[in-house]
mmCIF file with all atom_site columns, C-alpha atoms in Angstrom:
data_model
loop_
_atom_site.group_PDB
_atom_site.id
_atom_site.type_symbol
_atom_site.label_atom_id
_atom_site.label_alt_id
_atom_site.label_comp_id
_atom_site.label_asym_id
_atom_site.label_entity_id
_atom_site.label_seq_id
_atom_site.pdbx_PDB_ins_code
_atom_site.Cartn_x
_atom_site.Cartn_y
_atom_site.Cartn_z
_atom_site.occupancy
_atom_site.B_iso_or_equiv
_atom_site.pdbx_formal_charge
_atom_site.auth_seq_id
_atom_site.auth_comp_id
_atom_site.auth_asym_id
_atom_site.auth_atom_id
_atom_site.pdbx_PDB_model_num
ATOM 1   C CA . UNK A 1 1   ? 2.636   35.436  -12.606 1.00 50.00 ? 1   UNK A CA 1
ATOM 2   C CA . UNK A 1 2   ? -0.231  32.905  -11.438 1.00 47.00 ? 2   UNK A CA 1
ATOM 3   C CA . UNK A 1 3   ? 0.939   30.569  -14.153 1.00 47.00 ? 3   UNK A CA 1
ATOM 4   C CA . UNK A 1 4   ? 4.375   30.762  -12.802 1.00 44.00 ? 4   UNK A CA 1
ATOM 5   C CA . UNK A 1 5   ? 3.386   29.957  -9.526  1.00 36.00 ? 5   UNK A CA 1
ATOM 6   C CA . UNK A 1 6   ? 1.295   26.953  -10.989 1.00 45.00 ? 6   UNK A CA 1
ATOM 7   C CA . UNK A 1 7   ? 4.152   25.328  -12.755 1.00 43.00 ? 7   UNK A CA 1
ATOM 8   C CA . UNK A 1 8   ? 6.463   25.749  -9.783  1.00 38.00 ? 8   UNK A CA 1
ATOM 9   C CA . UNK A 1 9   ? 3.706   24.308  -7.042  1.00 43.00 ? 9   UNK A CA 1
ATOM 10  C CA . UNK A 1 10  ? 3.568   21.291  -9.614  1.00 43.00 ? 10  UNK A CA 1
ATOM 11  C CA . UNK A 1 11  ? 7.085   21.066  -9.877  1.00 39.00 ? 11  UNK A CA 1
ATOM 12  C CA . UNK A 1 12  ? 7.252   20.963  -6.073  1.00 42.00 ? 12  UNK A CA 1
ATOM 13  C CA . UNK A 1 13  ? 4.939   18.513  -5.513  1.00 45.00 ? 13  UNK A CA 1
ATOM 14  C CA . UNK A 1 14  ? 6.118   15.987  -8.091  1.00 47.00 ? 14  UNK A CA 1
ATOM 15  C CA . UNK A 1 15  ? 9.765   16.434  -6.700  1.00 51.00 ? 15  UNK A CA 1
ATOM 16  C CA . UNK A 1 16  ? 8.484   15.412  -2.905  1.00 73.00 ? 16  UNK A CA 1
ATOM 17  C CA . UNK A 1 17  ? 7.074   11.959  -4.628  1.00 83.00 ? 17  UNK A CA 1
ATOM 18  C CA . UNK A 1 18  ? 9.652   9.344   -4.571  1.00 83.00 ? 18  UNK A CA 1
ATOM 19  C CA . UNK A 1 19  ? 9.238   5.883   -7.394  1.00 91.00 ? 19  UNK A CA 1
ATOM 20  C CA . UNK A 1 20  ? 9.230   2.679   -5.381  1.00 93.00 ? 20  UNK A CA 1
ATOM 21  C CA . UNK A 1 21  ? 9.571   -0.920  -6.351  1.00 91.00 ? 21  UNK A CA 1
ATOM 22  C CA . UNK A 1 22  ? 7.818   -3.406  -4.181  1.00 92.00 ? 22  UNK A CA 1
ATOM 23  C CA . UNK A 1 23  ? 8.099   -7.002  -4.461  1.00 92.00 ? 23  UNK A CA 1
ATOM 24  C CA . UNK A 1 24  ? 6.244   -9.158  -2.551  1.00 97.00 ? 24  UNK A CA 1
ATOM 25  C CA . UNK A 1 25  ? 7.144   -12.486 -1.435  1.00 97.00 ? 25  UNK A CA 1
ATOM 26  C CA . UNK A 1 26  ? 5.942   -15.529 -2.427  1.00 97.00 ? 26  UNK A CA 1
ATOM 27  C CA . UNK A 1 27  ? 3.458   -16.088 0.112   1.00 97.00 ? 27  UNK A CA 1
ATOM 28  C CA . UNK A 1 28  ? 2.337   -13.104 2.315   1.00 97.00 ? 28  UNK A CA 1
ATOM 29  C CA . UNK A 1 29  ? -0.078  -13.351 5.188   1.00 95.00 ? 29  UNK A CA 1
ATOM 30  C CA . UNK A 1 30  ? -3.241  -10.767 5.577   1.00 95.00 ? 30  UNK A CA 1
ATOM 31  C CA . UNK A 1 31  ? -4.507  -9.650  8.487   1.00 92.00 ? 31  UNK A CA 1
ATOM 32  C CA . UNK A 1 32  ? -7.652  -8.020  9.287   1.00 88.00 ? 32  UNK A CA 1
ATOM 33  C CA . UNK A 1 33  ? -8.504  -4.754  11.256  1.00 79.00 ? 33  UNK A CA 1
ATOM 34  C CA . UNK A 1 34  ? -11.702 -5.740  12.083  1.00 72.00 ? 34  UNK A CA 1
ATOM 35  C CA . UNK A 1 35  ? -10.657 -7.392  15.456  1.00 68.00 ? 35  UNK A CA 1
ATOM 36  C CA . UNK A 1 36  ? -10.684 -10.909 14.163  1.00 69.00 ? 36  UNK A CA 1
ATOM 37  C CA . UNK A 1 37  ? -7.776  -13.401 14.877  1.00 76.00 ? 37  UNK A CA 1
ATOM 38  C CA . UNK A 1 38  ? -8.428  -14.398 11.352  1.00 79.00 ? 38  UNK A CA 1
ATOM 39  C CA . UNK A 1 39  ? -5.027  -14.655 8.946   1.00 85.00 ? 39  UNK A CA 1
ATOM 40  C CA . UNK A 1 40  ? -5.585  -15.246 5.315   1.00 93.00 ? 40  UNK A CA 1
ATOM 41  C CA . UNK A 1 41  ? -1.839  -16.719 3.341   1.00 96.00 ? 41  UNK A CA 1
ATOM 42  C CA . UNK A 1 42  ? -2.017  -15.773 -0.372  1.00 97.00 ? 42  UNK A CA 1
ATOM 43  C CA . UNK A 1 43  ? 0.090   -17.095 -3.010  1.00 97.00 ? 43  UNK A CA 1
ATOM 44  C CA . UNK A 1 44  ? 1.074   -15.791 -6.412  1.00 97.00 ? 44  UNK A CA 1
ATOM 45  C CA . UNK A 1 45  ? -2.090  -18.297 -7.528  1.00 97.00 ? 45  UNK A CA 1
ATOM 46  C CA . UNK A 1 46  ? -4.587  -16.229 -5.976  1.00 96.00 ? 46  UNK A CA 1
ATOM 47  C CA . UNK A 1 47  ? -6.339  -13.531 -7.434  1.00 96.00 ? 47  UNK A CA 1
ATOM 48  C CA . UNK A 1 48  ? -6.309  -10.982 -4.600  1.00 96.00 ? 48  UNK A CA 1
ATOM 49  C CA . UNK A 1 49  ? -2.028  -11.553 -4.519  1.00 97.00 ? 49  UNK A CA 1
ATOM 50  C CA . UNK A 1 50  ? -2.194  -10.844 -8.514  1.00 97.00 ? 50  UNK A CA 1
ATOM 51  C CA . UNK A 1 51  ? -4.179  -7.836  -8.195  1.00 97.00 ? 51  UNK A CA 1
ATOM 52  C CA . UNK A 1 52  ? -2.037  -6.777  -5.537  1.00 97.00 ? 52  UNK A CA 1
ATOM 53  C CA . UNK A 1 53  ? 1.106   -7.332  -7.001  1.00 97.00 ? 53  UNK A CA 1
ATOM 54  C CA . UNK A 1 54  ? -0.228  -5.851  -10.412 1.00 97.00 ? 54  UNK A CA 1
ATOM 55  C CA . UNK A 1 55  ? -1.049  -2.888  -8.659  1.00 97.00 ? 55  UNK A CA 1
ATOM 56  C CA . UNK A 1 56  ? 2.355   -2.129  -6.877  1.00 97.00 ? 56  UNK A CA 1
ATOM 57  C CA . UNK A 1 57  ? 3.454   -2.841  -10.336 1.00 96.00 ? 57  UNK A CA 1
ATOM 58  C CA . UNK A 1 58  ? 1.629   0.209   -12.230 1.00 96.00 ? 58  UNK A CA 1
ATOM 59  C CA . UNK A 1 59  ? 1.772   2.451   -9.010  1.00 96.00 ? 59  UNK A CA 1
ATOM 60  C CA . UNK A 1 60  ? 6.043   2.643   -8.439  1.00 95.00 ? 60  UNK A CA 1
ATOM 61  C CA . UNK A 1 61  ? 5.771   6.360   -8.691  1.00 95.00 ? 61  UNK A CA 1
ATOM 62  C CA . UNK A 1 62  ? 3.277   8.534   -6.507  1.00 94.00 ? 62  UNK A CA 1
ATOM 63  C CA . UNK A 1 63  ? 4.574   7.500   -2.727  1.00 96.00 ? 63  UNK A CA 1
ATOM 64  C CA . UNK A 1 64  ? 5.020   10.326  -0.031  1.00 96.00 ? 64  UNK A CA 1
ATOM 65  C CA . UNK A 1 65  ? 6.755   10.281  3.018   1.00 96.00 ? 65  UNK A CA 1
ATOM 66  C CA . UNK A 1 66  ? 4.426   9.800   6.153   1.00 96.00 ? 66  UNK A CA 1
ATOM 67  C CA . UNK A 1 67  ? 4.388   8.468   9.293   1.00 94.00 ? 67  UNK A CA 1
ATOM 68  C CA . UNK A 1 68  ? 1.681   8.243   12.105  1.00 92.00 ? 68  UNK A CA 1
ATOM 69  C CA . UNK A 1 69  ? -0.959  5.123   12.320  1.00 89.00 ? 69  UNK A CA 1
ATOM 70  C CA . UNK A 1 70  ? -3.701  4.562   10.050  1.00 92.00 ? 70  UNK A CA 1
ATOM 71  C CA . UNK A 1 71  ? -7.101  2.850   11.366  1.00 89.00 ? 71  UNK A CA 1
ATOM 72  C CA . UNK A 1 72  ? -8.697  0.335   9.685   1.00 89.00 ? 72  UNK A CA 1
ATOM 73  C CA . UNK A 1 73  ? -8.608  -1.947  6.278   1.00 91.00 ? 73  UNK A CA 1
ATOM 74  C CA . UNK A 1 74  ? -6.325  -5.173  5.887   1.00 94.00 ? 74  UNK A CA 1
ATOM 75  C CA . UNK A 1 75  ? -2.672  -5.287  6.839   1.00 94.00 ? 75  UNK A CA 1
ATOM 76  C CA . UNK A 1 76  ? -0.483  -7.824  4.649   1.00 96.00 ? 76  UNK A CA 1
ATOM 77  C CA . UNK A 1 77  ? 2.605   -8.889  5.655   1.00 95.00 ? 77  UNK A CA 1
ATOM 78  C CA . UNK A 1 78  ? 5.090   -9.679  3.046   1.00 95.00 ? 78  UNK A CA 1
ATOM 79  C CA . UNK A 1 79  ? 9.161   -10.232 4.203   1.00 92.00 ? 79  UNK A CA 1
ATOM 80  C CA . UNK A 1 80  ? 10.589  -6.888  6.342   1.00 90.00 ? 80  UNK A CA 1
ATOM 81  C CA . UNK A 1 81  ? 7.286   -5.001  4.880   1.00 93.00 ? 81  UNK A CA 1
ATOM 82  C CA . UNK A 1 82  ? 3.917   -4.042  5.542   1.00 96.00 ? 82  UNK A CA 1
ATOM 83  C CA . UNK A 1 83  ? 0.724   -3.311  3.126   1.00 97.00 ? 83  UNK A CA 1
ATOM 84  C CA . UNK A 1 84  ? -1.953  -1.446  4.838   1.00 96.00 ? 84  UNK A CA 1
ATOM 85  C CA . UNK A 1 85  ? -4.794  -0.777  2.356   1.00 96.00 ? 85  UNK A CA 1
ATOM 86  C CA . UNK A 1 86  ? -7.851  0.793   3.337   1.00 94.00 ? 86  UNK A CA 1
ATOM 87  C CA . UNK A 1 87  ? -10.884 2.564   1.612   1.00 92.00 ? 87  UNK A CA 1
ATOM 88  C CA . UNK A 1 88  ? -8.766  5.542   0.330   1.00 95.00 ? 88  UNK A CA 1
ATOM 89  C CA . UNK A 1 89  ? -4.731  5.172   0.374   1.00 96.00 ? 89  UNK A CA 1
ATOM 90  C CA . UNK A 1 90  ? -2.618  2.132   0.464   1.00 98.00 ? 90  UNK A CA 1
ATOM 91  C CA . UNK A 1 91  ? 0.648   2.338   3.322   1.00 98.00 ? 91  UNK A CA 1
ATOM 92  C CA . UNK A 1 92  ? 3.569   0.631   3.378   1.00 97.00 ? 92  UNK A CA 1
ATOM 93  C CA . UNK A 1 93  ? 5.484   0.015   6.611   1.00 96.00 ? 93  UNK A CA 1
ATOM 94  C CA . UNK A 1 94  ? 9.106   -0.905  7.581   1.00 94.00 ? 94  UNK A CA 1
ATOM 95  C CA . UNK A 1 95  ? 8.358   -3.726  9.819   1.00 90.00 ? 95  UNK A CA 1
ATOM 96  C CA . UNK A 1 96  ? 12.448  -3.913  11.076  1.00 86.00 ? 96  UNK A CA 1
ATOM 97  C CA . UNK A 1 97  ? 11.796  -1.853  14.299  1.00 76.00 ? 97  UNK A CA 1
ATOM 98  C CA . UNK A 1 98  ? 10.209  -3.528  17.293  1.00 85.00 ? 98  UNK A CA 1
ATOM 99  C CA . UNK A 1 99  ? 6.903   -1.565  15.893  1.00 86.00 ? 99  UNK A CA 1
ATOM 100 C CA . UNK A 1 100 ? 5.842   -1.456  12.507  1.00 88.00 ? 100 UNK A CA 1
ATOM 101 C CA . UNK A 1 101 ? 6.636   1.882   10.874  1.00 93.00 ? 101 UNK A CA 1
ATOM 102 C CA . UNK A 1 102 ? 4.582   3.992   8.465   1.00 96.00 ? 102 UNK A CA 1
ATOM 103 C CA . UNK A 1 103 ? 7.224   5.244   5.816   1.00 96.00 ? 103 UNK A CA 1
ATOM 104 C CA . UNK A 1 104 ? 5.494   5.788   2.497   1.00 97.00 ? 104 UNK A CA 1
ATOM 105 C CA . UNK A 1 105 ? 1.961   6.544   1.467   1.00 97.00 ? 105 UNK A CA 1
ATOM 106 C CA . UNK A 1 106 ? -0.020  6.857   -1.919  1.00 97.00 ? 106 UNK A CA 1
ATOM 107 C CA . UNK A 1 107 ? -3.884  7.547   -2.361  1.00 96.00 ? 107 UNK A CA 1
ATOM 108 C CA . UNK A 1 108 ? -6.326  5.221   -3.949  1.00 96.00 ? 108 UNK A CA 1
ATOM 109 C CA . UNK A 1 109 ? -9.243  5.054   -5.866  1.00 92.00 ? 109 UNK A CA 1
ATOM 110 C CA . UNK A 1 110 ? -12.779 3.907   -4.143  1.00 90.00 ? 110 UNK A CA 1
ATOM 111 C CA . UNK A 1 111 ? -12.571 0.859   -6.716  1.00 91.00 ? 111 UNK A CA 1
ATOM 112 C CA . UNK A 1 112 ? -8.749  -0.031  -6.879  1.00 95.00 ? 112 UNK A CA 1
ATOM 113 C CA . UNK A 1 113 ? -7.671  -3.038  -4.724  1.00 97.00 ? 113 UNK A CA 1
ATOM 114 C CA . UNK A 1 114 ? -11.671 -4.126  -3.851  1.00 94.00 ? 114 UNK A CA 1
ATOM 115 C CA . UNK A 1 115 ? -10.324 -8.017  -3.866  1.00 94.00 ? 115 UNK A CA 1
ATOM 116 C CA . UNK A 1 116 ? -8.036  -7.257  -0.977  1.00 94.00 ? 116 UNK A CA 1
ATOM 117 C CA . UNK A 1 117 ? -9.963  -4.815  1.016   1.00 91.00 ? 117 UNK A CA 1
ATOM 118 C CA . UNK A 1 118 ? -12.906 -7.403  0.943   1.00 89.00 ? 118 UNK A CA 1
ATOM 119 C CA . UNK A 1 119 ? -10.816 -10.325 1.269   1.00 89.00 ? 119 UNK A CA 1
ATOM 120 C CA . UNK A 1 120 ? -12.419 -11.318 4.171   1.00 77.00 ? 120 UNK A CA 1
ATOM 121 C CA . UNK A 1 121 ? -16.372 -11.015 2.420   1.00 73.00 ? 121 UNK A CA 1
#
């Protein structure tokens, strides 16, 4: 019976993630949460946009639902969307309303991402 209720928690869970495909745009803009006024613009020739983009590559399955705000880490602004990465998930926003949005969430690694979330080091 356990087993049973294993497989179907599994099941569940798997079944609430949705696959994404995020594209960034050619040049996005990051901004920091440390309190600085500070934009950095990144390029598909910089390593930190490759990484990033390489990452949302690998990663289109795994997102969850969520809303709410998320403090700290680097904010990166790419066309309608938002990229908030910080030590332990990565959040993407709907940036369409007059506030951005929190719609999808997916948790990280402590190493994954380290060129963006030190962008600024």
């Amino acid at each position: 019976m356990s087993r049973i209720l294993i497989i179907l928690s599994a099941l569940l869970l798997a079944g609430c993630s949705k696959p994404l495909d995020i594209q960034l745009e050619p040049e996005v803009h990051v901004f920091l949460s440390n309190g600085s006024e500070q934009r950095i613009r990144l390029t598909p020739e910089d390593k930190a946009y490759a990484v990033l983009n390489e990452w949302l590559r690998t990663h289109r399955s795994g997102w969850y639902s969520t809303s709410g705000r998320y403090p700290g880490g680097v904010y990166i602004k790419s066309g309608d969307s938002g990229i908030q990465i910080t030590d332990t998930h990565v959040v993407l926003y709907s940036t369409t309303p007059p506030k951005p949005k929190a719609i999808y969430i997916q948790k990280i690694g402590k190493g994954d991402l380290r060129e963006i979330r030190n962008i600024d080091k």
